[in-house]
């Protein structure tokens, strides 16, 4: 051992180049410039409603991307605007290079972008697209969302088909559309459902919109209740809404008025937030849901951000995903095929 040390000492003395190189390595490590050599890239994933299974799935799939590419995923929730801006600071301090966000308020877009740029980070918006103060979209920020109108139209088409299958007359049926018009992606869904119902021949005057005050099941329940009190003469209903929670809330409101599976046909959107409902031993008024592709929303956005940060590959500015109908009969199989098998185990 002593001999080894002697040799080292002699080497250092003898070769100034070795000494300089050694000194440089020490300096690099001390100043943190060598960090990249040992530390993983950090990517953030911020969601507005972490209690919704939809957002939990996005996180889960983003984690798969983190494992595949070897980056670190920082998951954060932001239920309001203040928190959304605060988490950008948190991420900057943690050394996050870029993040994916479903913002609690799309009008916060310009502030999010300004803060992100100021911190030298990158941002991709998922699900809910940022808007400018004049209400138009911030199309320069990469966005991945759903083909909202088409998916809404499909809800309307399926509702109409099921109504016909049951032999209900449109003039004896009502359509309850729970709306959330704060967001374009949600407004387009319910507008699409209304469009396709009317195109199929459902009477326009029998379509009733009921706005949610809060974007959760309770908000939809209250909206549904108000409508049912106003239209108590209608005994058969179709239900559409922006997502599973919206339709489930209205289904619960119908049940509270004694209208069950034989009087109600509801179709949700997301497919992730209605598993318990579809698994119930007895059918309810909730017929099914348009299953969205949470894998693409979680995995692909995180992957895009990683490639942008680590390889300089710019993500596409606008990506849209589609949905497929799941019902009590096939949801277990379809979810398994879509990589969501753990939800139905
Ligand atoms: C919005 C809704 C979510 C989900 C997502 C794709 O953010 O709030 O429930 O439908 O779009």
Short mmCIF file of C-alpha atoms in Angstrom, two decimals, residues 110-292:
data_model
loop_
_atom_site.label_atom_id
_atom_site.label_comp_id
_atom_site.label_asym_id
_atom_site.label_seq_id
_atom_site.Cartn_x
_atom_site.Cartn_y
_atom_site.Cartn_z
CA UNK A 110 -49.38 32.95 -20.88
CA UNK A 111 -48.14 33.17 -17.29
CA UNK A 112 -47.08 29.54 -17.25
CA UNK A 113 -45.14 30.02 -20.48
CA UNK A 114 -43.47 33.24 -19.25
CA UNK A 115 -42.39 31.63 -15.99
CA UNK A 116 -41.20 28.48 -17.74
CA UNK A 117 -39.05 30.50 -20.14
CA UNK A 118 -37.69 32.62 -17.34
CA UNK A 119 -36.54 29.45 -15.59
CA UNK A 120 -35.08 28.02 -18.79
CA UNK A 121 -37.50 25.11 -18.85
CA UNK A 122 -39.76 23.62 -21.51
CA UNK A 123 -43.50 22.94 -21.34
CA UNK A 124 -46.04 20.69 -23.09
CA UNK A 125 -49.76 21.00 -22.29
CA UNK A 126 -51.88 17.87 -22.05
CA UNK A 127 -55.70 17.47 -22.14
CA UNK A 128 -56.56 21.17 -21.68
CA UNK A 129 -55.00 23.57 -24.19
CA UNK A 130 -53.63 26.97 -23.03
CA UNK A 131 -55.55 30.01 -24.25
CA UNK A 132 -54.49 33.62 -24.81
CA UNK A 133 -56.27 36.55 -23.17
CA UNK A 134 -58.38 36.95 -26.34
CA UNK A 135 -59.65 33.38 -25.95
CA UNK A 136 -57.72 31.87 -28.89
CA UNK A 137 -55.42 28.90 -28.38
CA UNK A 138 -51.68 29.21 -27.70
CA UNK A 139 -50.83 27.07 -30.70
CA UNK A 140 -47.08 27.62 -30.28
CA UNK A 141 -47.07 25.48 -27.13
CA UNK A 142 -46.99 21.75 -27.94
CA UNK A 143 -50.36 20.23 -27.01
CA UNK A 144 -51.71 16.69 -26.84
CA UNK A 145 -55.45 16.32 -26.33
CA UNK A 146 -58.48 14.38 -27.48
CA UNK A 147 -60.47 14.75 -30.70
CA UNK A 148 -63.21 16.17 -28.49
CA UNK A 149 -65.98 16.87 -30.99
CA UNK A 150 -65.68 13.48 -32.69
CA UNK A 151 -65.69 11.64 -29.36
CA UNK A 152 -68.74 13.66 -28.26
CA UNK A 153 -70.48 12.85 -31.54
CA UNK A 154 -69.83 9.17 -30.94
CA UNK A 155 -71.47 9.45 -27.51
CA UNK A 156 -74.59 10.92 -29.16
CA UNK A 157 -74.65 8.23 -31.83
CA UNK A 158 -74.36 5.42 -29.28
CA UNK A 159 -77.04 6.95 -27.04
CA UNK A 160 -79.43 7.15 -29.98
CA UNK A 161 -78.65 3.57 -31.05
CA UNK A 162 -79.34 2.21 -27.55
CA UNK A 163 -82.57 4.20 -27.33
CA UNK A 164 -83.76 2.63 -30.57
CA UNK A 165 -82.66 -0.81 -29.43
CA UNK A 166 -84.88 -0.42 -26.38
CA UNK A 167 -87.77 0.77 -28.51
CA UNK A 168 -88.09 4.13 -26.71
CA UNK A 169 -89.84 6.87 -28.66
CA UNK A 170 -87.82 10.11 -28.91
CA UNK A 171 -90.94 12.17 -28.16
CA UNK A 172 -91.20 10.38 -24.82
CA UNK A 173 -87.52 10.63 -23.99
CA UNK A 174 -85.37 13.53 -22.76
CA UNK A 175 -81.65 14.11 -23.25
CA UNK A 176 -79.83 15.45 -20.21
CA UNK A 177 -76.53 17.04 -21.21
CA UNK A 178 -74.36 18.03 -18.26
CA UNK A 179 -72.13 20.84 -19.50
CA UNK A 180 -68.80 22.35 -18.42
CA UNK A 181 -68.25 25.22 -20.82
CA UNK A 182 -65.14 26.63 -19.12
CA UNK A 183 -62.96 24.51 -21.40
CA UNK A 184 -63.06 24.07 -25.15
CA UNK A 185 -62.22 20.39 -24.95
CA UNK A 186 -65.23 19.79 -22.69
CA UNK A 187 -67.64 22.15 -24.48
CA UNK A 188 -66.85 20.45 -27.78
CA UNK A 189 -67.62 17.03 -26.31
CA UNK A 190 -71.16 17.96 -25.24
CA UNK A 191 -71.77 20.03 -28.39
CA UNK A 192 -70.73 17.02 -30.44
CA UNK A 193 -73.18 14.79 -28.55
CA UNK A 194 -76.02 17.29 -29.11
CA UNK A 195 -75.15 17.58 -32.82
CA UNK A 196 -75.18 13.88 -33.50
CA UNK A 197 -78.38 13.32 -31.49
CA UNK A 198 -80.22 15.98 -33.48
CA UNK A 199 -78.76 14.73 -36.77
CA UNK A 200 -80.01 11.24 -35.93
CA UNK A 201 -83.50 12.65 -35.46
CA UNK A 202 -83.75 13.34 -31.73
CA UNK A 203 -86.02 16.39 -31.18
CA UNK A 204 -83.96 19.47 -30.37
CA UNK A 205 -86.53 20.76 -27.90
CA UNK A 206 -86.14 17.62 -25.83
CA UNK A 207 -82.40 18.16 -25.32
CA UNK A 208 -81.72 19.95 -22.01
CA UNK A 209 -78.35 21.33 -20.98
CA UNK A 210 -77.50 21.49 -17.28
CA UNK A 211 -74.28 23.36 -16.38
CA UNK A 212 -72.04 21.97 -13.65
CA UNK A 213 -70.83 24.52 -11.09
CA UNK A 214 -67.84 22.37 -10.16
CA UNK A 215 -66.11 19.90 -12.47
CA UNK A 216 -66.69 16.81 -10.33
CA UNK A 217 -69.36 14.20 -9.58
CA UNK A 218 -71.06 16.39 -7.00
CA UNK A 219 -71.28 19.30 -9.43
CA UNK A 220 -72.91 17.02 -11.99
CA UNK A 221 -75.27 15.54 -9.41
CA UNK A 222 -76.49 19.01 -8.47
CA UNK A 223 -76.88 20.06 -12.11
CA UNK A 224 -78.84 16.87 -12.87
CA UNK A 225 -81.06 17.37 -9.84
CA UNK A 226 -82.06 20.88 -10.87
CA UNK A 227 -82.94 19.69 -14.37
CA UNK A 228 -84.98 16.75 -13.10
CA UNK A 229 -86.97 19.01 -10.82
CA UNK A 230 -87.74 21.28 -13.78
CA UNK A 231 -88.62 18.39 -16.12
CA UNK A 232 -90.25 15.96 -13.72
CA UNK A 233 -92.76 14.81 -16.35
CA UNK A 234 -90.02 13.07 -18.38
CA UNK A 235 -89.54 9.46 -17.31
CA UNK A 236 -86.89 8.25 -19.74
CA UNK A 237 -83.51 9.87 -20.16
CA UNK A 238 -80.35 9.81 -22.21
CA UNK A 239 -77.29 11.34 -20.49
CA UNK A 240 -74.11 12.88 -21.91
CA UNK A 241 -71.42 14.93 -20.18
CA UNK A 242 -67.78 15.95 -20.40
CA UNK A 243 -66.42 12.85 -18.65
CA UNK A 244 -67.34 9.82 -16.54
CA UNK A 245 -67.83 11.82 -13.34
CA UNK A 246 -70.27 14.17 -15.10
CA UNK A 247 -72.43 11.30 -16.36
CA UNK A 248 -72.15 9.35 -13.10
CA UNK A 249 -73.34 12.41 -11.16
CA UNK A 250 -76.43 12.68 -13.37
CA UNK A 251 -77.06 8.91 -13.12
CA UNK A 252 -77.02 9.25 -9.31
CA UNK A 253 -79.44 12.20 -9.52
CA UNK A 254 -81.80 10.10 -11.68
CA UNK A 255 -81.62 7.25 -9.15
CA UNK A 256 -82.55 9.64 -6.36
CA UNK A 257 -85.75 10.32 -8.31
CA UNK A 258 -86.45 6.61 -8.77
CA UNK A 259 -85.14 6.36 -12.35
CA UNK A 260 -82.83 3.36 -12.75
CA UNK A 261 -81.28 1.14 -15.41
CA UNK A 262 -84.55 0.59 -17.31
CA UNK A 263 -85.23 4.35 -17.60
CA UNK A 264 -81.76 5.83 -18.11
CA UNK A 265 -78.98 5.47 -20.68
CA UNK A 266 -75.78 7.32 -19.79
CA UNK A 267 -72.47 7.22 -21.67
CA UNK A 268 -69.37 8.82 -20.15
CA UNK A 269 -65.93 9.78 -21.48
CA UNK A 270 -62.49 8.70 -20.07
CA UNK A 271 -63.33 5.05 -19.37
CA UNK A 272 -60.97 5.07 -16.41
CA UNK A 273 -63.30 6.69 -13.87
CA UNK A 274 -66.25 4.30 -14.16
CA UNK A 275 -64.71 0.87 -13.59
CA UNK A 276 -66.44 0.36 -10.25
CA UNK A 277 -69.73 1.30 -11.87
CA UNK A 278 -69.38 -1.11 -14.78
CA UNK A 279 -68.29 -3.89 -12.43
CA UNK A 280 -71.43 -3.62 -10.26
CA UNK A 281 -73.37 -6.91 -10.24
CA UNK A 282 -76.58 -5.21 -11.37
CA UNK A 283 -76.70 -2.77 -14.29
CA UNK A 284 -77.28 0.92 -13.55
CA UNK A 285 -78.25 3.77 -15.87
CA UNK A 286 -74.55 4.10 -16.75
CA UNK A 287 -74.35 2.10 -19.98
CA UNK A 288 -70.71 2.65 -20.85
CA UNK A 289 -67.96 5.11 -21.64
CA UNK A 290 -65.75 6.29 -24.45
CA UNK A 291 -62.39 4.94 -23.30
CA UNK A 292 -59.62 7.45 -23.98
#
